[in-house]
PDB file of C-alpha atoms and ligand atoms in Angstrom:
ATOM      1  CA  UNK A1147      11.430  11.202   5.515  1.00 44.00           C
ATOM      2  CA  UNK A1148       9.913   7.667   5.099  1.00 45.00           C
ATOM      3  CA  UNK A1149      12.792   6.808   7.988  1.00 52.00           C
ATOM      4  CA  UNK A1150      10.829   9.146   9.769  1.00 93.00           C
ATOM      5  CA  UNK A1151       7.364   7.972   8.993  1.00 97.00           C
ATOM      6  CA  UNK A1152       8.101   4.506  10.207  1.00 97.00           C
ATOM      7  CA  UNK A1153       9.473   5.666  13.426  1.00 97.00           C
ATOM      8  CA  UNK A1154       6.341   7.586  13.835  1.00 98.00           C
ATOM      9  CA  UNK A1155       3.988   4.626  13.477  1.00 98.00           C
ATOM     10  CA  UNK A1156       6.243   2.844  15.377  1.00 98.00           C
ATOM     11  CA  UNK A1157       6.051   5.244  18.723  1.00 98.00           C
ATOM     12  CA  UNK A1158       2.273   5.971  17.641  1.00 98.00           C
ATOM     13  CA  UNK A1159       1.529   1.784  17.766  1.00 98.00           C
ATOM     14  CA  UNK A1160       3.402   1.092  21.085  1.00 98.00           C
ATOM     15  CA  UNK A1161       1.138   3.801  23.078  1.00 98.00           C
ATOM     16  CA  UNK A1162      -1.839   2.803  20.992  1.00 98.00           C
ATOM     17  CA  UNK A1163      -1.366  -0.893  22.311  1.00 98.00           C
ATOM     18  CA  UNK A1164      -0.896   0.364  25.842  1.00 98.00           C
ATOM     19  CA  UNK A1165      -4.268   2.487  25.825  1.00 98.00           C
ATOM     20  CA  UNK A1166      -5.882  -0.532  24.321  1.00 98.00           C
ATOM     21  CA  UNK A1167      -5.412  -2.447  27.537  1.00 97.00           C
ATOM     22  CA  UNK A1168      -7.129   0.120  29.460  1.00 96.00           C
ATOM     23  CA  UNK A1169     -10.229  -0.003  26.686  1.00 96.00           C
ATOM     24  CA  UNK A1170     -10.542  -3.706  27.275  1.00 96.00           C
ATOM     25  CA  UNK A1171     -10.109  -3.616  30.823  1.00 95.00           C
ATOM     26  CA  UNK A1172     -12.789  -1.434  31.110  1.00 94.00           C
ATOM     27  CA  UNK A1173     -15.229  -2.079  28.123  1.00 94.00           C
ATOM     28  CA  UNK A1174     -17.398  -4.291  30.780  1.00 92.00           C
ATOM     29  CA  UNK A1175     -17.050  -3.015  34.004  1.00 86.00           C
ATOM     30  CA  UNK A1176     -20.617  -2.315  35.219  1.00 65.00           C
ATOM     31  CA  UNK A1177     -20.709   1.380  34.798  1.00 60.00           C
ATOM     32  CA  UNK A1178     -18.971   3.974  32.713  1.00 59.00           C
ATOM     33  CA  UNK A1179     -18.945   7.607  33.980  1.00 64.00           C
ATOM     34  CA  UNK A1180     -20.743   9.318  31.011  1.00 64.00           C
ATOM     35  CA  UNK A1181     -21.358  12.658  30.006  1.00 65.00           C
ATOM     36  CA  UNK A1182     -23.552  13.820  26.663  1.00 64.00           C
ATOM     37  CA  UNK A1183     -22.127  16.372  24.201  1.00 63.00           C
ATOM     38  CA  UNK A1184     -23.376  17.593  21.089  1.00 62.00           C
ATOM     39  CA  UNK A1185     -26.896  15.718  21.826  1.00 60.00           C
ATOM     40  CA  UNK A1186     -28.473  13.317  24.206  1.00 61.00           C
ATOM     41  CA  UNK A1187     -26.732   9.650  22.172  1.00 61.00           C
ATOM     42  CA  UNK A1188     -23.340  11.641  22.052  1.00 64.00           C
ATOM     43  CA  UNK A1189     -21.237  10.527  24.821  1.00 70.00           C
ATOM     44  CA  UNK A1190     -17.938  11.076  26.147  1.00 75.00           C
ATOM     45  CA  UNK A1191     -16.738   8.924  29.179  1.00 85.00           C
ATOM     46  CA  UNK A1192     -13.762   8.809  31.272  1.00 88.00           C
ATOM     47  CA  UNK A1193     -12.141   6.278  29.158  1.00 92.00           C
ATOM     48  CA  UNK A1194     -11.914   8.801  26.263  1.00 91.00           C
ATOM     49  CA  UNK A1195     -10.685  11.474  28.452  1.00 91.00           C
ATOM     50  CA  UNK A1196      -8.183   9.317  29.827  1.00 94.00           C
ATOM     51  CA  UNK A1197      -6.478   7.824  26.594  1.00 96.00           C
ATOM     52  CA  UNK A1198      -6.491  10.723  24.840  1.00 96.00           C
ATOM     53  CA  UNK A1199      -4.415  12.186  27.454  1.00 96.00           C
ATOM     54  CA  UNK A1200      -1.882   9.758  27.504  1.00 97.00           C
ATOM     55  CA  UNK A1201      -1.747   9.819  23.711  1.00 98.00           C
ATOM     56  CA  UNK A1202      -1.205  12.955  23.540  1.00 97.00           C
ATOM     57  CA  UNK A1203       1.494  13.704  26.634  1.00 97.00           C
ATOM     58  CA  UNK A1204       3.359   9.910  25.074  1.00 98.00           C
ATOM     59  CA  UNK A1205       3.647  11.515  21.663  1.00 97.00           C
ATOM     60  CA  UNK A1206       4.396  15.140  22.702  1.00 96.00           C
ATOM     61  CA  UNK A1207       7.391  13.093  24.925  1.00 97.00           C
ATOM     62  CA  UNK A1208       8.814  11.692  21.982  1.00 96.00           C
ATOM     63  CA  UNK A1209       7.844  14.815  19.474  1.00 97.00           C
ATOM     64  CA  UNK A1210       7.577  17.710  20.998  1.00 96.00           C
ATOM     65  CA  UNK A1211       7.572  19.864  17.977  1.00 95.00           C
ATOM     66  CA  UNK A1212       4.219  18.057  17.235  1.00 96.00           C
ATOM     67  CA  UNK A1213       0.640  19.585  17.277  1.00 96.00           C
ATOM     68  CA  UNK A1214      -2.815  17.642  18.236  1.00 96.00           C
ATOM     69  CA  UNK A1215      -6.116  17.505  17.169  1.00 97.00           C
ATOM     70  CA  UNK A1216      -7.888  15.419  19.922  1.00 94.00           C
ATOM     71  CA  UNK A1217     -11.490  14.978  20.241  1.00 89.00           C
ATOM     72  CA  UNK A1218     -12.036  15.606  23.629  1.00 83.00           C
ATOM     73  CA  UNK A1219      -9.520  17.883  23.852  1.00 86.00           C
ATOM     74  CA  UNK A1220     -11.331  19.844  20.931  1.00 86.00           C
ATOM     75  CA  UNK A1221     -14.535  19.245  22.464  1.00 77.00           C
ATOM     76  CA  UNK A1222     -13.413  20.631  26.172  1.00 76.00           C
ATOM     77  CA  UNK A1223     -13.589  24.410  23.913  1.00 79.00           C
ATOM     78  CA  UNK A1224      -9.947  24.152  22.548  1.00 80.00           C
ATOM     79  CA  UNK A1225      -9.998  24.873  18.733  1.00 81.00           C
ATOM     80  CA  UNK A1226      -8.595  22.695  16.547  1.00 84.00           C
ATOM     81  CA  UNK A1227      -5.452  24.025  14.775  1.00 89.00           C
ATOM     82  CA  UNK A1228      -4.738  22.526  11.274  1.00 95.00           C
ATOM     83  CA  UNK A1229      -1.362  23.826  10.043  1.00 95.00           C
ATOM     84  CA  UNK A1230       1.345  22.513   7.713  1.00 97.00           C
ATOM     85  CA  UNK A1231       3.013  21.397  11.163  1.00 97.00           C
ATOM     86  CA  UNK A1232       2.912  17.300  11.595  1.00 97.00           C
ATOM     87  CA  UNK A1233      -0.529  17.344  13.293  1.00 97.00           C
ATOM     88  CA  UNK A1234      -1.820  13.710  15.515  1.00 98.00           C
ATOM     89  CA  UNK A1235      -5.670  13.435  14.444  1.00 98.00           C
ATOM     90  CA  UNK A1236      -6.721  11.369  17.694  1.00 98.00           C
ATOM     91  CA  UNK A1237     -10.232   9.372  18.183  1.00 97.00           C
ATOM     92  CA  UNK A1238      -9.358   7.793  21.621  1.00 97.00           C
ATOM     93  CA  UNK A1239     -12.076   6.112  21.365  1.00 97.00           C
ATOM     94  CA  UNK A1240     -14.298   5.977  18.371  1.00 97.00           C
ATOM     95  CA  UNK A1241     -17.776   4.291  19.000  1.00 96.00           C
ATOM     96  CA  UNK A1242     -18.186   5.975  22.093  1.00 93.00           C
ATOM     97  CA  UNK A1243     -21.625   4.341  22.446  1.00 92.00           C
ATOM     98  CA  UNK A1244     -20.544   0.800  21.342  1.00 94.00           C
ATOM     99  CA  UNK A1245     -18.254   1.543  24.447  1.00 94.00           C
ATOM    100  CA  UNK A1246     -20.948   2.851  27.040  1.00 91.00           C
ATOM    101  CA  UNK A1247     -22.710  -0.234  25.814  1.00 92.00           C
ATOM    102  CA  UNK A1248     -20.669  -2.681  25.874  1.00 94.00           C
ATOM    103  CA  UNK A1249     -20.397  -3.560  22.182  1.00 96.00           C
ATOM    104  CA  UNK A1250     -16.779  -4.049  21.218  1.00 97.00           C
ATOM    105  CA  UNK A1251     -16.413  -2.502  17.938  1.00 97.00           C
ATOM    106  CA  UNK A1252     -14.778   0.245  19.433  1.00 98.00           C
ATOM    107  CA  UNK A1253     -10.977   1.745  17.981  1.00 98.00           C
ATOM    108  CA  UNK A1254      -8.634   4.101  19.146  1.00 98.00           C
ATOM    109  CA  UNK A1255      -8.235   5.934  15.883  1.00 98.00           C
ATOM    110  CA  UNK A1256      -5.014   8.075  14.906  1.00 98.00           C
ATOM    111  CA  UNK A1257      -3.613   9.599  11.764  1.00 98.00           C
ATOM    112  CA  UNK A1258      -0.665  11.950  11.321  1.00 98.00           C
ATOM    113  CA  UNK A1259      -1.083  15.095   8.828  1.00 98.00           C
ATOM    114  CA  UNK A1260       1.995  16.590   7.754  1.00 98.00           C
ATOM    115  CA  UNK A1261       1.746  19.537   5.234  1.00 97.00           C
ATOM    116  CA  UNK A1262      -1.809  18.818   6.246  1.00 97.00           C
ATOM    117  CA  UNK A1263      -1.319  15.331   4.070  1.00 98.00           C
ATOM    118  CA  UNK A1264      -2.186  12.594   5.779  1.00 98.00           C
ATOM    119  CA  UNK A1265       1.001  10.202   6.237  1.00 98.00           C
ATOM    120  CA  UNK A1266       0.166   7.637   9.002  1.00 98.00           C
ATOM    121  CA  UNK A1267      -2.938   5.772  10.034  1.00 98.00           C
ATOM    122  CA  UNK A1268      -3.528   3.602  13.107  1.00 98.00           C
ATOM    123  CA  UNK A1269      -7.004   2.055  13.509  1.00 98.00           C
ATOM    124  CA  UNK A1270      -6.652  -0.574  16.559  1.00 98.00           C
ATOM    125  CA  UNK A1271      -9.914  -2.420  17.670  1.00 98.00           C
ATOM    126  CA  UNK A1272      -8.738  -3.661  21.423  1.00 98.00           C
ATOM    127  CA  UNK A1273     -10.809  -6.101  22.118  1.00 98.00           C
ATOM    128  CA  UNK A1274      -9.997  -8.218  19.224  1.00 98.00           C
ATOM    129  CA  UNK A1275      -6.523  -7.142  18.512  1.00 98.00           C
ATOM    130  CA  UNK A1276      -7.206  -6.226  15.621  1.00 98.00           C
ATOM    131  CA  UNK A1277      -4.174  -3.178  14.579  1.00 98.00           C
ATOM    132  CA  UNK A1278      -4.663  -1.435  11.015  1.00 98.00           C
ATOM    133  CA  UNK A1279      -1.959   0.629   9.269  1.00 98.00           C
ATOM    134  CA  UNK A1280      -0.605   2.437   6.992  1.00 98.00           C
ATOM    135  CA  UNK A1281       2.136   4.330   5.930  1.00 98.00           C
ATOM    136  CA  UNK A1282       1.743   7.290   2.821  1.00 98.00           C
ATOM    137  CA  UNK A1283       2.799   5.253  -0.182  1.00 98.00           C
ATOM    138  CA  UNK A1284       3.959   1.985   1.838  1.00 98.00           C
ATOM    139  CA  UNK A1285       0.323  -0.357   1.669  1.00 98.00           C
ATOM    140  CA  UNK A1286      -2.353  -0.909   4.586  1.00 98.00           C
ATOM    141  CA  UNK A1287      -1.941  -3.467   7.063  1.00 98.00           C
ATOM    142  CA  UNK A1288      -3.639  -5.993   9.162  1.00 98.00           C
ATOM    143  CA  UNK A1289      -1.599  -6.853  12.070  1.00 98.00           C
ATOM    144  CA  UNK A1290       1.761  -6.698  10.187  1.00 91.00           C
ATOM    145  CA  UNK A1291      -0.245  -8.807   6.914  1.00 98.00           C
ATOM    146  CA  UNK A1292      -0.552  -6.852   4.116  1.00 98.00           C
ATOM    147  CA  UNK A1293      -4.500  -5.848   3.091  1.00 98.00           C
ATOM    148  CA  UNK A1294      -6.431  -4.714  -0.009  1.00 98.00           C
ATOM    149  CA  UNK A1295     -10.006  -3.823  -0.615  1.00 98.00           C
ATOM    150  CA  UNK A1296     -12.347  -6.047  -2.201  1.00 98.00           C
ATOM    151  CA  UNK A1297     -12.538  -6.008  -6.609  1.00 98.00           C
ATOM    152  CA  UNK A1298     -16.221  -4.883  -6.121  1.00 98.00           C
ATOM    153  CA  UNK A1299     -17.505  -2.125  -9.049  1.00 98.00           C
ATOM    154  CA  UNK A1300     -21.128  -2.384  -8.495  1.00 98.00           C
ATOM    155  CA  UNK A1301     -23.529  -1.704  -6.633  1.00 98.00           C
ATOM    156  CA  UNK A1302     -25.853  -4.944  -6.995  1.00 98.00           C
ATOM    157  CA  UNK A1303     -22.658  -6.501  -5.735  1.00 98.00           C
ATOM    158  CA  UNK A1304     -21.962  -4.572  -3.109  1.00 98.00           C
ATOM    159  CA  UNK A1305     -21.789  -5.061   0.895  1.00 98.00           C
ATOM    160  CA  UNK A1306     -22.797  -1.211   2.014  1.00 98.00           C
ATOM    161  CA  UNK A1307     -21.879   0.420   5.385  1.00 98.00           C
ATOM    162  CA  UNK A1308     -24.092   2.780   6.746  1.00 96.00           C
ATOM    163  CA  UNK A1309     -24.308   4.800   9.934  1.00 94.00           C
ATOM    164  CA  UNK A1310     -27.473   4.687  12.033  1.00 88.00           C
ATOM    165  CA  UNK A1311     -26.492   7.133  14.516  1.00 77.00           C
ATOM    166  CA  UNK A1312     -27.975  10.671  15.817  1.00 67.00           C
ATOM    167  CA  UNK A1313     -31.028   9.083  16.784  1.00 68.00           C
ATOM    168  CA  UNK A1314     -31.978  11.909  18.896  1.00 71.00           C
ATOM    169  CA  UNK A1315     -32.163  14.452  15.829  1.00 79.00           C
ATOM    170  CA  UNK A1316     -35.584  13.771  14.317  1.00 80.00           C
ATOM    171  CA  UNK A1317     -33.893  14.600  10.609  1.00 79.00           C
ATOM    172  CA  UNK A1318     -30.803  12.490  10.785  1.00 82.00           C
ATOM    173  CA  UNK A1319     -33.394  10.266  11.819  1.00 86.00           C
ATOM    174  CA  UNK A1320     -35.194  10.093   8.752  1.00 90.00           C
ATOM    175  CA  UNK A1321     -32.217  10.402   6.534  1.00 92.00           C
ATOM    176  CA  UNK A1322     -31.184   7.238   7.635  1.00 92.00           C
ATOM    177  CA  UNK A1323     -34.406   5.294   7.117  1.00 92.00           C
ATOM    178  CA  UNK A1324     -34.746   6.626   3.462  1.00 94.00           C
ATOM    179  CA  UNK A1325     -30.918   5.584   2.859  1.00 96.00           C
ATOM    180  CA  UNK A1326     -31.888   2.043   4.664  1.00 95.00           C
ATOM    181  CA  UNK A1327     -34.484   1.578   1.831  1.00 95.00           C
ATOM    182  CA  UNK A1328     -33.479   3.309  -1.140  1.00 96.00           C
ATOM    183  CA  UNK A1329     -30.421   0.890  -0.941  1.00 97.00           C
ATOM    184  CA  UNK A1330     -31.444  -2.405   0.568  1.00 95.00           C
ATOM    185  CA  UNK A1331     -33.411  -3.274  -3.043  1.00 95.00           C
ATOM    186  CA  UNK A1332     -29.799  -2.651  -4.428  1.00 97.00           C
ATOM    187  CA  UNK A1333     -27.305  -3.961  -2.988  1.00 98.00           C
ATOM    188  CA  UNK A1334     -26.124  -7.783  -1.117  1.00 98.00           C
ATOM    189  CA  UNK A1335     -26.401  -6.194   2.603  1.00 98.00           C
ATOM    190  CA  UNK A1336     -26.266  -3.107   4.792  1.00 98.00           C
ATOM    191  CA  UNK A1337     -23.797  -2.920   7.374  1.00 97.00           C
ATOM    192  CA  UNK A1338     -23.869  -0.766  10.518  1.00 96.00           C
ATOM    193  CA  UNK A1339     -20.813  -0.808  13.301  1.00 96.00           C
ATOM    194  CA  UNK A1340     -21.228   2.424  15.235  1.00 96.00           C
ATOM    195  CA  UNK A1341     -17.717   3.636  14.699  1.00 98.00           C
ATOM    196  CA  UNK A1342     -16.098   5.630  11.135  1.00 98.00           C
ATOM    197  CA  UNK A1343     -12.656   4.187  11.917  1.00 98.00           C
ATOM    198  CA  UNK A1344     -13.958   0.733  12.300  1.00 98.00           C
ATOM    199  CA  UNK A1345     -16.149   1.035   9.031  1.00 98.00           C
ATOM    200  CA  UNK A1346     -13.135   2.744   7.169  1.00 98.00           C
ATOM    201  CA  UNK A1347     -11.011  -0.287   8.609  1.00 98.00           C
ATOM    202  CA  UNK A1348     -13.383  -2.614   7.003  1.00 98.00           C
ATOM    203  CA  UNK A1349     -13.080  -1.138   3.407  1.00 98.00           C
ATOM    204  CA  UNK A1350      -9.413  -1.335   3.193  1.00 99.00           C
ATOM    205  CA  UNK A1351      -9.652  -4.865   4.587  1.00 98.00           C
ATOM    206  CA  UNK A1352     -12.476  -5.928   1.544  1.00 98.00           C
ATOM    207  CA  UNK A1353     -14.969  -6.979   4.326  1.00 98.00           C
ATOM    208  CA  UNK A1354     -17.000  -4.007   3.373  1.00 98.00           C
ATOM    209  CA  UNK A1355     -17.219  -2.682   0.141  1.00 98.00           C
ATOM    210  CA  UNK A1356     -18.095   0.997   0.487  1.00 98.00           C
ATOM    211  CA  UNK A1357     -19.298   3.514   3.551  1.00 98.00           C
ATOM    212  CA  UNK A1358     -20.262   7.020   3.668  1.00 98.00           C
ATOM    213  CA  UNK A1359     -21.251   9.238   6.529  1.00 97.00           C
ATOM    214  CA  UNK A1360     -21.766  13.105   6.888  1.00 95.00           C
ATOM    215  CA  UNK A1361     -21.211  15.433  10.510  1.00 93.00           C
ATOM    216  CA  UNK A1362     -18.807  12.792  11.971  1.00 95.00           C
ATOM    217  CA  UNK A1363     -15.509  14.909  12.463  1.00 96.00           C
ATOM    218  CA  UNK A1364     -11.599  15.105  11.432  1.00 97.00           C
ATOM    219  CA  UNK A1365     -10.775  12.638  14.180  1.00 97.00           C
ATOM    220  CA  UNK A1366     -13.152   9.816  13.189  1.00 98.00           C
ATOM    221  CA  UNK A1367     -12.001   9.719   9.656  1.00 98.00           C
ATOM    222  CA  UNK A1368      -8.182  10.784   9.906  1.00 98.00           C
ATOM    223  CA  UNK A1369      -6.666   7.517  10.278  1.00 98.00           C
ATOM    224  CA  UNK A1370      -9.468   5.894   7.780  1.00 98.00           C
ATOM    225  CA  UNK A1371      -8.830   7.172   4.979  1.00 98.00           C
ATOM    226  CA  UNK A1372      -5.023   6.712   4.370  1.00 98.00           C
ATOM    227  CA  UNK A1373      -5.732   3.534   5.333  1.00 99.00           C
ATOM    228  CA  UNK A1374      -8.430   3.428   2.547  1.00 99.00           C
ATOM    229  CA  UNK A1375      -6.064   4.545   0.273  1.00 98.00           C
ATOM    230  CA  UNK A1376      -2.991   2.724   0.902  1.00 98.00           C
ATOM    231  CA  UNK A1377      -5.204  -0.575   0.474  1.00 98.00           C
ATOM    232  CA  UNK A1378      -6.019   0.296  -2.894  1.00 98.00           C
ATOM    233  CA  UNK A1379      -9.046   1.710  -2.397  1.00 98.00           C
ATOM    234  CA  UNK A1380     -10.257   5.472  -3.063  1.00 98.00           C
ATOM    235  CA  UNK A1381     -11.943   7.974  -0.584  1.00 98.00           C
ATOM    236  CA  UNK A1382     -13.878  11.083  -1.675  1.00 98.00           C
ATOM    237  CA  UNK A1383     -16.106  13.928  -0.778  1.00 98.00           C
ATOM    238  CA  UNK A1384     -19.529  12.468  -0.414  1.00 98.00           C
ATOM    239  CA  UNK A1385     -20.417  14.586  -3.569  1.00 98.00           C
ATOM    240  CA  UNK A1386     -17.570  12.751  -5.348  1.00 98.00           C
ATOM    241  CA  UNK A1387     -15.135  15.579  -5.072  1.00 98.00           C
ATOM    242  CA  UNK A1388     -11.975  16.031  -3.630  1.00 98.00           C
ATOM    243  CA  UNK A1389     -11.861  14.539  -0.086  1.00 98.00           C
ATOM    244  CA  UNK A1390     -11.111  17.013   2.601  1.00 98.00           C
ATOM    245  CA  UNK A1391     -10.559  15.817   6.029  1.00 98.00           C
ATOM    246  CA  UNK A1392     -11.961  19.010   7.694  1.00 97.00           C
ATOM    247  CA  UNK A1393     -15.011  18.881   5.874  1.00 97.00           C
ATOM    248  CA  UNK A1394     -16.665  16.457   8.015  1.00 97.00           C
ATOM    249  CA  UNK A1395     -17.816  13.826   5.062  1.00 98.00           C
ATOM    250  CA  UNK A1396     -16.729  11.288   4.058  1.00 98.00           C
ATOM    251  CA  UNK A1397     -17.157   8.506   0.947  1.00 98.00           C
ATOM    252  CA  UNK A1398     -14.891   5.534   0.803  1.00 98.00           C
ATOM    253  CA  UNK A1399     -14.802   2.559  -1.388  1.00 99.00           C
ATOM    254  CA  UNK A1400     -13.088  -0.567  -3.220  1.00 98.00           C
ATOM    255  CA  UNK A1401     -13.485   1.389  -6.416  1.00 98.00           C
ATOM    256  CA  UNK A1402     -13.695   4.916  -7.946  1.00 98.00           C
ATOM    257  CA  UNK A1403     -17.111   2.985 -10.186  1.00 98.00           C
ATOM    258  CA  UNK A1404     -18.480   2.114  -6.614  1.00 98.00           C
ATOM    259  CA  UNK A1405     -18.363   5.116  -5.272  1.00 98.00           C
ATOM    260  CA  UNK A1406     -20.160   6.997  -8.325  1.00 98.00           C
ATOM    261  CA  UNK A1407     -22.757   5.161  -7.785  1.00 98.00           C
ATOM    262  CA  UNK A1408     -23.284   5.702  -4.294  1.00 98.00           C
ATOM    263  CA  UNK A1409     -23.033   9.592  -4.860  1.00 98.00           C
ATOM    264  CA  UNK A1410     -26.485  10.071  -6.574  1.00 98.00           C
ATOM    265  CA  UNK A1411     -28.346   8.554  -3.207  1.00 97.00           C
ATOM    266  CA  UNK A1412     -26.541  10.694  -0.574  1.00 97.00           C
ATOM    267  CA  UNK A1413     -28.270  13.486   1.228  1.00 96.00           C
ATOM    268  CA  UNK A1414     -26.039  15.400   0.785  1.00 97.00           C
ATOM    269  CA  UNK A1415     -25.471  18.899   3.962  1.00 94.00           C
ATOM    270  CA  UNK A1416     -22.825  20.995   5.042  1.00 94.00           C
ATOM    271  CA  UNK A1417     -21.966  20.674   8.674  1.00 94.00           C
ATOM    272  CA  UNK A1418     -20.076  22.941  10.427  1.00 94.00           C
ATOM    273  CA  UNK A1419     -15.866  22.615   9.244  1.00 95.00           C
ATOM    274  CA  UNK A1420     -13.676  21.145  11.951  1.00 94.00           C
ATOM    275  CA  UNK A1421     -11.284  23.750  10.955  1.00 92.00           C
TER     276      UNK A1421
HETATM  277  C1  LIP B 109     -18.926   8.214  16.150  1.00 69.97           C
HETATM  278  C2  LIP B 109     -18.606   7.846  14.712  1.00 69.97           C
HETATM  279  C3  LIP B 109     -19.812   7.252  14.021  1.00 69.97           C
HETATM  280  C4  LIP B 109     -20.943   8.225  14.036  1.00 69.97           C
HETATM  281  C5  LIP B 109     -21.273   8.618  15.477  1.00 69.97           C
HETATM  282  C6  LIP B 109     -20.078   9.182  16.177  1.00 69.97           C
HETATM  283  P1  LIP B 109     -17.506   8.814  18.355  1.00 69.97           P
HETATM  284  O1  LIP B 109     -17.789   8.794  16.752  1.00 69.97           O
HETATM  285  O2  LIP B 109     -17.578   6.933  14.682  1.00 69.97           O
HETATM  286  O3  LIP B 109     -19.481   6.929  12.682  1.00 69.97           O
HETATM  287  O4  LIP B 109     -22.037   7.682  13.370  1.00 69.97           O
HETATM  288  O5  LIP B 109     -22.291   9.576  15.471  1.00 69.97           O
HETATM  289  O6  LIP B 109     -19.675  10.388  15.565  1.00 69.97           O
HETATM  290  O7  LIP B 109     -18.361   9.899  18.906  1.00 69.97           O
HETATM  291  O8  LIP B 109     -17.872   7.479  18.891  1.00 69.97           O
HETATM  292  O9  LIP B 109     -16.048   9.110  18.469  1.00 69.97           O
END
């Protein structure tokens, strides 16, 4: 099996590299063909369509008896499918509006559910070169050098990452400027980088000590969170329950102490499953 595994990440980090070229090509050419989804700051772009595509038809080459959760696939109406079957969780790109923007912290995010356990995790930030991995049970990775999340237990000593996104919905709006100052008088800094994978990626590499975020999906947080895990540190529901990657939240941090004390301030809501 872990044979297996490794070949996976292998095929998985070779097509990831390849789609990263096209990200940094095109990250500042003058104009990005967008569309809006869910709301009027949700954007897709050609660039997402495109990778995604040849994600997905390069790892259906190689395993065909493979099944895909893709974002735009999913959002283009086709419902995502989470079976015991080894399942590719695919971001193509993840910060969508760092993208349309122009502000690089944009990954191609991908993790690999088998039994519906995550196994693999690729987070790879193009225009740095930055590549995160992990195999179930074999450490997290920073371009082949071995990571681990930061010895930090509380929150007075804590570097937080927060999402200020979904501007446009007057409610997320507020959330986010009560969680901006019901934590600032706490902890060393707030962090905000536009994109799950990217903030995940940051926790296992102890740059960031903890992140939560609620209504991003399966795709954004896939990849993340074995990551997370296989650098030592833990990843929850954002009520400090069992983590579920369908459940669209998500609480990760250096320490299970951290991450307690976290829970109490989060808002916490049910969005729709992905599943
Ligand atoms: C984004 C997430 C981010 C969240 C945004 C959006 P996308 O994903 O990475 O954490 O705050 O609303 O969901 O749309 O760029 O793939």
């Amino acid at each position: 099996m872990s044979d297996s595994l490794e070949e996976y990440l292998e095929v998985a980090c070779g097509l990831t590299k390849e789609v990263g070229q096209i990200i940094r090509n095109k990250i500042w050419v003058d104009k990005q063909s967008i569309v809006t989804k869910e709301h009027k700051h949700d954007f897709v772009t050609e660039t997402d369509q495109e990778v995604e595509k040849l994600l997905i038809t390069g790892l259906s080459s190689q395993f065909p008896d493979h099944k895909f959760i893709g974002e735009e696939t999913t959002s283009s109406g086709v419902k995502a499918e989470f079976t015991d079957d080894p399942t590719w969780i695919i971001d193509p790109v993840d910060g969508t509006l760092n993208f349309v923007h122009g502000y690089p912290n944009v990954c191609v995010s991908i993790g690999l559910a088998i039994n519906k356990e995550l196994v693999v995790g690729i987070i790879y930030v193009p225009v740095p070169d930055l590549m995160f991995t992990a195999i179930k049970g074999k450490g997290a990775f920073l371009n082949d050098k071995k990571i681990h999340v930061s010895n930090v237990k509380n929150l007075t000593d804590a570097l937080l990452i927060l999402e200020l996104s979904g501007g446009a919905i007057a409610e997320r709006r507020q959330t986010y400027v009560d969680y901006v100052s019901a934590f600032l008088c706490h902890v060393h800094g707030i962090r905000s980088a536009g994109s799950a994978a990217y903030n995940m990626a940051m926790v296992a590499l102890g740059g960031g000590d903890c992140y939560f975020e609620i209504g991003i999906h399966c795709w954004d947080m896939a990849a993340g969170a074995i990551i997370v895990r296989e650098a030592g540190g833990v990843v929850f529901d954002t009520t400090g329950g069992e983590f579920d990657v369908m459940s669209r939240r998500v609480l990760c941090a250096a320490s299970e102490e951290l991450a307690k004390q976290v829970v109490p301030y989060i808002k916490q809501t049910s969005p729709a499953r992905d599943d």
